[in-house]
Tab-separated table of C-alpha atoms and ligand atoms in Angstrom:
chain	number	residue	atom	x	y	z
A	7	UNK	CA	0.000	0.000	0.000
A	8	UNK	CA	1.352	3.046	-1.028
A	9	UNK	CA	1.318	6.390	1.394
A	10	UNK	CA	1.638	9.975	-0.378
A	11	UNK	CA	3.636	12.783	1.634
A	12	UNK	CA	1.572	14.789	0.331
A	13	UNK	CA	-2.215	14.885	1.846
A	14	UNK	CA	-3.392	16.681	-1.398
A	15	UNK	CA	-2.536	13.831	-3.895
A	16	UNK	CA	-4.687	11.441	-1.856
A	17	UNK	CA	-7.267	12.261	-3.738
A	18	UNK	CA	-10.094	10.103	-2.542
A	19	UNK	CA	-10.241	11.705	1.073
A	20	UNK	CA	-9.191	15.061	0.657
A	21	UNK	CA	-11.535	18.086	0.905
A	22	UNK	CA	-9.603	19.755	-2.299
A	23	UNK	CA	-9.667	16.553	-4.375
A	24	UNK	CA	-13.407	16.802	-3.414
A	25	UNK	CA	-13.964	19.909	-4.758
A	26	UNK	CA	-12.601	18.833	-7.890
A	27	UNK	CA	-14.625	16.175	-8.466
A	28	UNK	CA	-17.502	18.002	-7.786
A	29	UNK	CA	-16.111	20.777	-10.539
A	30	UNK	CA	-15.237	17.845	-12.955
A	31	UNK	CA	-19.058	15.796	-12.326
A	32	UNK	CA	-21.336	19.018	-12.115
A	33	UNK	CA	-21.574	18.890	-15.857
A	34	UNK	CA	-24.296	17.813	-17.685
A	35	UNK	CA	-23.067	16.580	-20.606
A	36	UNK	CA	-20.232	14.567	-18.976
A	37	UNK	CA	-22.629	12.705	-17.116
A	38	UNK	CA	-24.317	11.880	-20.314
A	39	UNK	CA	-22.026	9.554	-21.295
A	40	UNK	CA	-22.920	6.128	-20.723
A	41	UNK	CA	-20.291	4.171	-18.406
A	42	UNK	CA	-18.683	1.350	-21.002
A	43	UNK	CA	-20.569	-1.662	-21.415
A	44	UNK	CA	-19.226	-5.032	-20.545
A	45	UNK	CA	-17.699	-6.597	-24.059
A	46	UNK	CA	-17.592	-10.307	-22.591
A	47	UNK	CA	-18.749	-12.232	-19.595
A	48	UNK	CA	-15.770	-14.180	-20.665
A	49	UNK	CA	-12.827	-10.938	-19.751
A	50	UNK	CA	-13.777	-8.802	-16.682
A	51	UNK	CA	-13.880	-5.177	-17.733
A	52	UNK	CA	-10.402	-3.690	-18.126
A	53	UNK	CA	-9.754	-0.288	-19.252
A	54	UNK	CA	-6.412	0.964	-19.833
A	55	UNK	CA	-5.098	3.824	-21.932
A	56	UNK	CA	-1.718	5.756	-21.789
A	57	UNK	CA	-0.347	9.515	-22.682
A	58	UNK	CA	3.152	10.662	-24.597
A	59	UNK	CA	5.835	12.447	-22.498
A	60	UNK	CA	6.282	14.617	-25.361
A	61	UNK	CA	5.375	17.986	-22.632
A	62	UNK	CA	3.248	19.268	-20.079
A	63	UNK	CA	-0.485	18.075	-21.406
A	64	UNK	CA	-2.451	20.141	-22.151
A	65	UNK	CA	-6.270	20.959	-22.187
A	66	UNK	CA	-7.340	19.157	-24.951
A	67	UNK	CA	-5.131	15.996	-23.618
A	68	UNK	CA	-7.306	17.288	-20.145
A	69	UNK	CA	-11.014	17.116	-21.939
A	70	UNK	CA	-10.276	14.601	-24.348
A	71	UNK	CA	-8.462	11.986	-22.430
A	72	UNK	CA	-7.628	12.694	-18.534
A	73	UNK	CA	-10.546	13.835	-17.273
A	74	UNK	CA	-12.242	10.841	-18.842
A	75	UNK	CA	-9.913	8.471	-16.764
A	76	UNK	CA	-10.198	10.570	-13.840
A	77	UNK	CA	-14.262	9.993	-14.329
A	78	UNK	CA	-14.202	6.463	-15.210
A	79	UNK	CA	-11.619	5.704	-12.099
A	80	UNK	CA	-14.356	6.942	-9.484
A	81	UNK	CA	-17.380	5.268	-11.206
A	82	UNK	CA	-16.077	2.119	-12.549
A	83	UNK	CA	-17.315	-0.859	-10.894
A	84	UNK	CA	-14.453	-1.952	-8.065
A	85	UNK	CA	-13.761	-5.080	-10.403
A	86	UNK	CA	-12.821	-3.513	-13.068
A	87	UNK	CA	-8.703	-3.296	-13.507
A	88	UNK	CA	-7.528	0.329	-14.528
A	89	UNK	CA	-4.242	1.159	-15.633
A	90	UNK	CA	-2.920	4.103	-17.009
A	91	UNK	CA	0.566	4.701	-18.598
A	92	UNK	CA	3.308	7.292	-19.750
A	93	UNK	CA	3.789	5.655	-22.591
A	94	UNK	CA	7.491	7.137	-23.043
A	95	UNK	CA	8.656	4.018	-25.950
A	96	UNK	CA	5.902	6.054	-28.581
A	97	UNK	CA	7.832	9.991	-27.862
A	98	UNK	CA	10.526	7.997	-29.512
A	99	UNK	CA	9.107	8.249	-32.949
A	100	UNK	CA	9.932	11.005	-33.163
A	101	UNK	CA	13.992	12.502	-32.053
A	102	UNK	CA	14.044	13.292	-28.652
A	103	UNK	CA	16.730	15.050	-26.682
A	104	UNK	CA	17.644	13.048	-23.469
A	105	UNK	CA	17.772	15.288	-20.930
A	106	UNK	CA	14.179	16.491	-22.437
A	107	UNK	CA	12.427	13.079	-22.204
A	108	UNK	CA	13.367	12.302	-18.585
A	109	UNK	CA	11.839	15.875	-17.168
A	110	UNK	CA	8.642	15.515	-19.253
A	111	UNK	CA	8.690	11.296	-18.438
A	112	UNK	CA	8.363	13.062	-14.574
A	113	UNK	CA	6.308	15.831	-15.376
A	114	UNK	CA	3.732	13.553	-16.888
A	115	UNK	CA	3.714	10.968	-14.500
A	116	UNK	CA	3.248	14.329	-11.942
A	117	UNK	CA	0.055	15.212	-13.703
A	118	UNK	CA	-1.642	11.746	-14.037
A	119	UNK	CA	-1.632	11.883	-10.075
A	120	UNK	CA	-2.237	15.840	-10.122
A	121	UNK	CA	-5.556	15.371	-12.204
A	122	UNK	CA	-6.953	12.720	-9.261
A	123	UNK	CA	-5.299	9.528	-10.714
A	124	UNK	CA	-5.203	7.105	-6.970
A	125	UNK	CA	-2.772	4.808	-7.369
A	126	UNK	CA	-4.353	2.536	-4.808
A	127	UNK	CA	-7.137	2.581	-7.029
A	128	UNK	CA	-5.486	2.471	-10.649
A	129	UNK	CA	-1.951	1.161	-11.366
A	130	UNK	CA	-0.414	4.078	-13.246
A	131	UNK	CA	3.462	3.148	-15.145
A	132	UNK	CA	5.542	4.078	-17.402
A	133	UNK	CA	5.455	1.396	-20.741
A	134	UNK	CA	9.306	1.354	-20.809
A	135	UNK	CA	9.274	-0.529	-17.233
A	136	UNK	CA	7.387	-3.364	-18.406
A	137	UNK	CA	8.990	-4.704	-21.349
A	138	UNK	CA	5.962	-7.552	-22.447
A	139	UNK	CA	4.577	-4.588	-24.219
A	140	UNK	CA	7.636	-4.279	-26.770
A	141	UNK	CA	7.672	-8.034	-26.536
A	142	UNK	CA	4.289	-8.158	-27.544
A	143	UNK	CA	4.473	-5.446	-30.237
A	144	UNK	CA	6.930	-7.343	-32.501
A	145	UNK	CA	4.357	-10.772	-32.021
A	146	UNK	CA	2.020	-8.683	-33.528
A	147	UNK	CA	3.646	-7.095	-35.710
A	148	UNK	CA	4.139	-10.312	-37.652
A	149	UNK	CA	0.449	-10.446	-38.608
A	150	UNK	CA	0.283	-6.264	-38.419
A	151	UNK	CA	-1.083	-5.232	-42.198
A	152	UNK	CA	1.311	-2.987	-43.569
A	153	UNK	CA	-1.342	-1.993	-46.375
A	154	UNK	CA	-3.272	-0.941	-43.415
A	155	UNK	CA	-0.754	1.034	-41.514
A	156	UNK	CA	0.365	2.861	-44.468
A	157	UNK	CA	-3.319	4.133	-44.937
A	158	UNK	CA	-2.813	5.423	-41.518
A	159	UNK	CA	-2.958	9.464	-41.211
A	160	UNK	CA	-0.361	9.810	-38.164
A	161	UNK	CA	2.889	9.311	-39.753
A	162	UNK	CA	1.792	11.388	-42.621
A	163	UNK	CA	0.777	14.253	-40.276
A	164	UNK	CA	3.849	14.134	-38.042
A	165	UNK	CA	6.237	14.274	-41.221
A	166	UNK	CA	4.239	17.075	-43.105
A	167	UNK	CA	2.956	14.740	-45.766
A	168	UNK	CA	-0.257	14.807	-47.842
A	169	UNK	CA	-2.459	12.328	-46.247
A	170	UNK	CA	-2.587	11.033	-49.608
A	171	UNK	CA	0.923	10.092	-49.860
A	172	UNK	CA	1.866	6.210	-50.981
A	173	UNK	CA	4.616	4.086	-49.399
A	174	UNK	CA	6.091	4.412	-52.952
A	175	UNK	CA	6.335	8.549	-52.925
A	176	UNK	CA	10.546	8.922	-52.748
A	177	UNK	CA	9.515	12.011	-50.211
A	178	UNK	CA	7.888	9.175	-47.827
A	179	UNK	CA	10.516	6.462	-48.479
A	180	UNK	CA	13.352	8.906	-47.555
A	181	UNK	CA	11.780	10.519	-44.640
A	182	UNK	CA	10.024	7.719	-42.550
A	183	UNK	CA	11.114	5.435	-40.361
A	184	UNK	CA	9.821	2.185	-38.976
A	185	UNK	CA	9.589	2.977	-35.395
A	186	UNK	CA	6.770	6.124	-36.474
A	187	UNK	CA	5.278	4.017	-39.432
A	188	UNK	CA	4.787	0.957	-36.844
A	189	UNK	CA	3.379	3.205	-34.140
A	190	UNK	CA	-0.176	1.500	-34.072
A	191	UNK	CA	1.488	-1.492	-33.580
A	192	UNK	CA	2.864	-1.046	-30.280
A	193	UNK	CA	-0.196	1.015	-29.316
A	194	UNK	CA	-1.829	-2.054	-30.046
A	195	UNK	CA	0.436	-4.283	-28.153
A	196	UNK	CA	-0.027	-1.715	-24.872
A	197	UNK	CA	-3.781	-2.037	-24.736
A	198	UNK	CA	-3.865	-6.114	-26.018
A	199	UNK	CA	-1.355	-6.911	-23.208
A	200	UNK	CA	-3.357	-6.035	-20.860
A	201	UNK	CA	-6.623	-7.631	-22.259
A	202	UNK	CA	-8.195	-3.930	-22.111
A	203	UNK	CA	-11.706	-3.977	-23.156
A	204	UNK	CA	-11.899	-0.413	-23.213
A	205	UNK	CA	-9.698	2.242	-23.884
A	206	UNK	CA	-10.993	6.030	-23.016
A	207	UNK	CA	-9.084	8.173	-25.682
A	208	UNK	CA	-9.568	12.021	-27.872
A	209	UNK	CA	-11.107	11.278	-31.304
A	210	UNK	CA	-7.782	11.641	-32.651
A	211	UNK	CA	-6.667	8.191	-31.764
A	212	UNK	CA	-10.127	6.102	-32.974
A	213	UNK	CA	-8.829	5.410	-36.429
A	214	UNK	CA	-5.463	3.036	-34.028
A	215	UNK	CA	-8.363	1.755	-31.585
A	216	UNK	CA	-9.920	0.069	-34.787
A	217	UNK	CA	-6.611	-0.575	-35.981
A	218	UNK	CA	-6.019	-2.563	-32.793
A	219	UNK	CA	-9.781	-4.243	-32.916
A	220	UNK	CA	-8.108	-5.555	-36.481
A	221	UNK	CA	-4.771	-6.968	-35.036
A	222	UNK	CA	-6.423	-8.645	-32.002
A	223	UNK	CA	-8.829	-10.624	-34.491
A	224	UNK	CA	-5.944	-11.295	-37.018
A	225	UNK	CA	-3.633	-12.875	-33.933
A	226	UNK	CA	-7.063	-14.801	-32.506
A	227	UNK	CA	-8.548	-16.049	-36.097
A	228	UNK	CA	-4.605	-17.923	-36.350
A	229	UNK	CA	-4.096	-18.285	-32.990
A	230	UNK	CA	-6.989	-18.751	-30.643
A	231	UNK	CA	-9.137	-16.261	-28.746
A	232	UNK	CA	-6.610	-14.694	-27.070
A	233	UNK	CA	-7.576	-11.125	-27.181
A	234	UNK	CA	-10.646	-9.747	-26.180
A	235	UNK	CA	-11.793	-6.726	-29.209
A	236	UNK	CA	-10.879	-3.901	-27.074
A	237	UNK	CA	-13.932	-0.741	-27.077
A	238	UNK	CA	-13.256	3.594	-27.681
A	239	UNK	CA	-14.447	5.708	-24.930
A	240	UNK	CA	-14.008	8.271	-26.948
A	241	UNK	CA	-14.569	11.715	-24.494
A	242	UNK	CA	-17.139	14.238	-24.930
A	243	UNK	CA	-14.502	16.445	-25.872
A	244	UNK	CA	-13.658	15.072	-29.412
A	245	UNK	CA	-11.140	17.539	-30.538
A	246	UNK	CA	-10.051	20.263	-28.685
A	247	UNK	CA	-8.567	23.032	-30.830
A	248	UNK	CA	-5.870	25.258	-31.490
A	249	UNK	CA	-5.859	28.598	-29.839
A	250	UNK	CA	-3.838	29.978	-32.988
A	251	UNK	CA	-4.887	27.735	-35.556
A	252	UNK	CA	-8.447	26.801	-35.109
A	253	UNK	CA	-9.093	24.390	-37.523
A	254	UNK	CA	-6.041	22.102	-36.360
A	255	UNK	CA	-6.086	19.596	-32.626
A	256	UNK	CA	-4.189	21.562	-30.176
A	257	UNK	CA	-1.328	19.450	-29.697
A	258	UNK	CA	2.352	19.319	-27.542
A	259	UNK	CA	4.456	20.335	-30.147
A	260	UNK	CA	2.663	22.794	-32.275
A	261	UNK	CA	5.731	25.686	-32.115
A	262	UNK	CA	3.325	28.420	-30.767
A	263	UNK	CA	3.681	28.155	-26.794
A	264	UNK	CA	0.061	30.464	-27.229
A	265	UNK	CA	-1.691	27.671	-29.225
A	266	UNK	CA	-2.360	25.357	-26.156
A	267	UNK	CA	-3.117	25.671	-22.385
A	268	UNK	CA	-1.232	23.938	-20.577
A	269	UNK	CA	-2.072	21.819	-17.466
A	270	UNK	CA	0.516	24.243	-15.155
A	271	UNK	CA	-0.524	27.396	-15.879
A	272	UNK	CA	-0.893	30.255	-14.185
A	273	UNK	CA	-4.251	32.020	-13.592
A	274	UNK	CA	-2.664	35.332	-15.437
A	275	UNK	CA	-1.006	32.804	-18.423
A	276	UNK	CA	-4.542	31.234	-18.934
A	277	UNK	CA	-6.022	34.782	-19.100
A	278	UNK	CA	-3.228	35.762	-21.617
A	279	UNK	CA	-3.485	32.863	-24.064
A	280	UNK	CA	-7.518	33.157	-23.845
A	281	UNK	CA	-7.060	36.605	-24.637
A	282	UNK	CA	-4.844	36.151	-27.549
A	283	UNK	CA	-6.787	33.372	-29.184
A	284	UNK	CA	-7.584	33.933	-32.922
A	285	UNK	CA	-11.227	34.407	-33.948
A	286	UNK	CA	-12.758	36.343	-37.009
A	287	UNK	CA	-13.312	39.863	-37.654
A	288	UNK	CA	-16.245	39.364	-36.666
A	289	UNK	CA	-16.666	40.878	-32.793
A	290	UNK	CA	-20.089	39.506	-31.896
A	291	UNK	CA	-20.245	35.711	-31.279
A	292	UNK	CA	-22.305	32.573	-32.720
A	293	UNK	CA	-21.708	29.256	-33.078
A	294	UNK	CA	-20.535	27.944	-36.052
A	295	UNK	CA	-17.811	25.809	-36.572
A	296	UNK	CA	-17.276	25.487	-40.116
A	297	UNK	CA	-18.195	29.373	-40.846
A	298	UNK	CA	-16.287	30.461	-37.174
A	299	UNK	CA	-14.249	27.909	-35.713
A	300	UNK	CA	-12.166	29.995	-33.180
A	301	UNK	CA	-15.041	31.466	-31.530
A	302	UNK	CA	-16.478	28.353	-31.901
A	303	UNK	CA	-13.809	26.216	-30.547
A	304	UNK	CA	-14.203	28.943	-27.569
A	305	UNK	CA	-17.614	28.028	-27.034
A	306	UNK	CA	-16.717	24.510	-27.017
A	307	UNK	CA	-13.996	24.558	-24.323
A	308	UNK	CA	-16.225	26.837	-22.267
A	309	UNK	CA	-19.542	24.272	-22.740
A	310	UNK	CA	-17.189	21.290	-21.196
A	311	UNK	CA	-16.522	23.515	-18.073
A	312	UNK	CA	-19.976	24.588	-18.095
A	313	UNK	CA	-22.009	21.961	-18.917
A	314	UNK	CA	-24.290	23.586	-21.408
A	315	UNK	CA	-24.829	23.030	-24.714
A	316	UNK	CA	-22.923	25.450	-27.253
A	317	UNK	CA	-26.103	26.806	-28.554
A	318	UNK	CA	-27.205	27.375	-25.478
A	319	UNK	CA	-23.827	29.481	-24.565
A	320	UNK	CA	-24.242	31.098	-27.748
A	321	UNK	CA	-27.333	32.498	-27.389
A	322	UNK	CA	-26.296	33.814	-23.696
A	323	UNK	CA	-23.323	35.545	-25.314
A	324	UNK	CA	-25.058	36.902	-28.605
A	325	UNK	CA	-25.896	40.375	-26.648
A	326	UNK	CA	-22.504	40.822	-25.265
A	327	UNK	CA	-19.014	40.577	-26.578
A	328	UNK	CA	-16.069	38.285	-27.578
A	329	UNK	CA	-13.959	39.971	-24.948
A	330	UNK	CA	-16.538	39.125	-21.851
A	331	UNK	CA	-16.602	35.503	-23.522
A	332	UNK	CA	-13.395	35.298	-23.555
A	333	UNK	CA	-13.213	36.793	-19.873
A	334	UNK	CA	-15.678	34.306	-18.336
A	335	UNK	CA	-13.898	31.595	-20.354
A	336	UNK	CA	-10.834	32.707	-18.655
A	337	UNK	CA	-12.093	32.237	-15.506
A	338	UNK	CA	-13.691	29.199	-15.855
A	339	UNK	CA	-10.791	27.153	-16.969
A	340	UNK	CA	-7.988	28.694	-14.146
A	341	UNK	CA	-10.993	27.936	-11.715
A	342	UNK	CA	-10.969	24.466	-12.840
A	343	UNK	CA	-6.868	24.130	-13.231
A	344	UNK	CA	-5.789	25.939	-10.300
A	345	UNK	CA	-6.019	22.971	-7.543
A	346	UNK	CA	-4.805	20.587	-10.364
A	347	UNK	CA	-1.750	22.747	-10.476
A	348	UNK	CA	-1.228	23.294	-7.082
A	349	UNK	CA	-1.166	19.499	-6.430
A	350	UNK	CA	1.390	19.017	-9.805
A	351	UNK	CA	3.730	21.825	-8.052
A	352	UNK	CA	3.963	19.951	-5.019
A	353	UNK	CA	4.417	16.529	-6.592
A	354	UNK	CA	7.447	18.247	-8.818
A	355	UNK	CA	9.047	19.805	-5.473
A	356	UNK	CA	8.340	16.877	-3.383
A	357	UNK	CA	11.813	16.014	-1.923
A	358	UNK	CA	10.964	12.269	-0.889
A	359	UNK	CA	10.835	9.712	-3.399
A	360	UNK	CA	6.986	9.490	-4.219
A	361	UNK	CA	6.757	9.774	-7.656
A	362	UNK	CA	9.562	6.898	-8.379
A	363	UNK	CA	8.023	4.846	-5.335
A	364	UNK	CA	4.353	4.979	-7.083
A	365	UNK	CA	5.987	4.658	-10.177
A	366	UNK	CA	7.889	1.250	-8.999
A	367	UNK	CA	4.660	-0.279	-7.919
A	368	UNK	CA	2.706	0.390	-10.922
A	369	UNK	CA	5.733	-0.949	-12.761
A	370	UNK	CA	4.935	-4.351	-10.921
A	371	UNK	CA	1.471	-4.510	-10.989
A	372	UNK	CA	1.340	-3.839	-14.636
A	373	UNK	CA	4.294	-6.530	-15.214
A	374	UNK	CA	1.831	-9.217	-13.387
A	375	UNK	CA	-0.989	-8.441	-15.440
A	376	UNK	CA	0.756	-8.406	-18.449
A	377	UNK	CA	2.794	-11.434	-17.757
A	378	UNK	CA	-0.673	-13.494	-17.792
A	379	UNK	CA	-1.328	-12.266	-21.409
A	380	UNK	CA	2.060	-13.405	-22.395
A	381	UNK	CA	2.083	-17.056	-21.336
A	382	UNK	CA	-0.605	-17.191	-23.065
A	383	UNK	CA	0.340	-16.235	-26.555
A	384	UNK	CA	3.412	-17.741	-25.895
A	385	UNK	CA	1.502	-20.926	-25.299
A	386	UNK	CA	-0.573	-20.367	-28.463
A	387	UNK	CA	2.771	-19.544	-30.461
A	388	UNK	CA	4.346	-22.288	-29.151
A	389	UNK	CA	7.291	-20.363	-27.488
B	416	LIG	N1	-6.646	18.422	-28.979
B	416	LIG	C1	-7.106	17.320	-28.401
B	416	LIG	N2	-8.430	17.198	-28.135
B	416	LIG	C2	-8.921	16.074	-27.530
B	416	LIG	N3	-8.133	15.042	-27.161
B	416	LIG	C3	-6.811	15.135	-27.387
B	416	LIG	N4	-5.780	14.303	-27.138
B	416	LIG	C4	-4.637	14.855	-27.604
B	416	LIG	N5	-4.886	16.054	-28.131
B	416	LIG	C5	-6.231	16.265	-28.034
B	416	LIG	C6	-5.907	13.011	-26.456
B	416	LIG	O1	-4.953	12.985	-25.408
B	416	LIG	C7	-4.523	11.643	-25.206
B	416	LIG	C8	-3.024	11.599	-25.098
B	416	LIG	O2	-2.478	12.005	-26.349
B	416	LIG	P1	-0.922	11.873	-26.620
B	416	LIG	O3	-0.194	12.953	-25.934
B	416	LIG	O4	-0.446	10.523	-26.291
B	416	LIG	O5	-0.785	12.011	-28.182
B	416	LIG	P2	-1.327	13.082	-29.173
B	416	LIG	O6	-2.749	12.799	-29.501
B	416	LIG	O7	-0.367	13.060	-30.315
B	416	LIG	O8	-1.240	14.445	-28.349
B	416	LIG	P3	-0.546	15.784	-28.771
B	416	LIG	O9	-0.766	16.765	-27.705
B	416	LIG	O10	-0.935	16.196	-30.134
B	416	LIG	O11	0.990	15.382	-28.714
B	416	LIG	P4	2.086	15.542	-29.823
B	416	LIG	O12	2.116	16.979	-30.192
B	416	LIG	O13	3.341	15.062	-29.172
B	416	LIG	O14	1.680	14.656	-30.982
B	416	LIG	C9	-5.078	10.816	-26.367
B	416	LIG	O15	-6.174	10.058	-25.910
B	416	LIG	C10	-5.530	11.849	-27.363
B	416	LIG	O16	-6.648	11.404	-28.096
């Protein structure tokens, strides 16, 4: 059992961590969605997902993915396994500095238990500690479609490709490598090894969940049912957008620091980058996000805080201006961050060794689990 030095990251029994969760479950719409269904009688219910060290997340890696874990920890059924990972093998795809990776392997694993992850509750890791996952990914990868995965948008996206590039293209050939092209693969082997039936992600990553689904029945339809077809939660929060360029995901590594809010901000940042978010010339506001998507994308962010519908905000807003919008919005989401970053600031400066100590035991749990998996398809392999 592990004990926190630090009463505010024990987030079940804490008046803060409280508060939190009442912020985070006030709204409306997240309640809507329904808790994931059982796929099998035959697999208990296990859901697992995992985020890139590749920086501090940010708020769409907050709507579209944490919060959902943070939800589905606290209302899952008490059988049902969680585990949640820094998955620190996939920031390799793409070059990394060293020095880089190990503060934002830290910082991440900092904010899983800063958004209310309990690690007596859900066995949170880093993928690099428990090595069946890479063991598992090249297994796969031996009945892994490569027609498939070169239909696949990501590696396009992260090399500045058309999306309808070919294998064949010389531009492709010269500037891919296997590790980013094979990607789905070992995102496939992290949720099959642990028999996860559903995986909570941002819309962003449903075209590798089905991409997975399609590996796990490949390795079962030669080997035996092995794998249980793993489910999307995908968040109510699809897509969360750019602050600077609208129509794109905000992401980690889009160069503008302004495009994306990030987790650790301060009250005064948050203001700043709301502030400075692109909209139209257009002062008054509507929603409309093929017309208007930065005011739109505004009105998004502002209805997952709020719980109302975008419409709905819309039509509050249509008498007053862009500036007050962006004002309340303001507030809203450094009302909502501010304990989350008080708890990651004291996790960062905590002088004891908590965060490798949780880290250790998730390391363990996770190996357990995922040994089971892999006696198993060794078995079936005959290994
Ligand atoms: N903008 C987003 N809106 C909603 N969900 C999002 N997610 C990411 N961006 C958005 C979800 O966050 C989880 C973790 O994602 P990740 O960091 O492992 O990979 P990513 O999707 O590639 O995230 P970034 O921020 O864009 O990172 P970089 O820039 O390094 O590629 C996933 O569930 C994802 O859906």
């Amino acid at each position: 059992m592990l004990t926190s030095p630090l009463p505010l990251v024990s987030c079940r029994n804490t008046p803060p961590i409280k508060a939190y969760q009442r912020l985070t479950i006030c709204s409306r719409r997240w309640n809507s969605v329904p808790a994931p269904k059982a796929t099998s009688l035959a697999h208990p219910r296990v859901i697992f997902s995992g985020i890139q060290p590749t920086g501090v997340p940010h708020l769409g890696n907050y709507l579209g993915a944490l919060r959902e874990w943070v939800r589905l920890q606290d209302t899952a059924p008490k059988d049902t396994r969680l585990l949640f990972s820094i998955v620190d093998l996939h920031a390799l795809t793409v070059p990394q500095e060293a020095r880089q990776l190990k503060t934002w392997r830290r910082e991440g694993f900092a904010t899983l238990l800063a958004v209310g992850l309990d690690p007596s509750r859900a066995t949170v890791f880093y993928q690099s500690a428990v090595p069946a996952h890479t063991e598992l990914f090249w297994i796969l990868s031996t009945v892994a479609s490569m027609g498939y995965l070169s239909r696949m948008t990501q590696w396009k996206s992260k090399l500045d490709l058309p999306e309808d590039i070919s294998l064949e293209d010389s531009a492709a050939r010269s500037k891919l490598r296997l590790g980013l092209f094979s990607y789905p693969v070992l995102q496939a082997a992290d949720i099959l090894v642990h028999r996860a039936t559903h995986v909570p992600v941002g819309e962003d990553q449903r075209q590798h969940l089905e991409f997975c689904r399609y590996t796990a029945n490949s390795f079962n339809h030669l080997y035996g049912n092995i794998f249980p077809p793993p489910e999307a939660i995908i968040s109510p929060a699809k897509r969360v957008m750019s602050l600077k360029e609208p129509t794109l995901k905000m992401s980690k590594s889009h160069t503008d620091k302004r495009s994306r809010i990030l987790l650790t901000d301060s009250t005064e940042d948050i203001h700043k980058k709301v502030k400075s978010a692109l909209t139209d010339s257009d002062a008054s506001v509507s929603y409309d996000p093929v017309h208007r998507p930065g005011v739109s994308n505004l009105l998004e962010i502002l209805s997952h805080f709020d719980g109302r519908s975008c419409e709905d905000l819309a039509e509050e807003y249509k008498s007053s201006s862009l500036q007050s919008l962006k004002g309340h919005l303001g507030s809203q989401i450094s009302l909502h961050l501010e304990p989350i970053r008080e708890r990651y600031l004291s996790l960062i400066a905590d002088k004891t060794n908590y965060l490798d100590v949780v880290a250790e035991e998730g390391a363990r749990t996770a190996s357990a689990n995922a040994d089971i998996t892999m006696r198993r398809v060794r078995k079936a392999l005959g290994l």
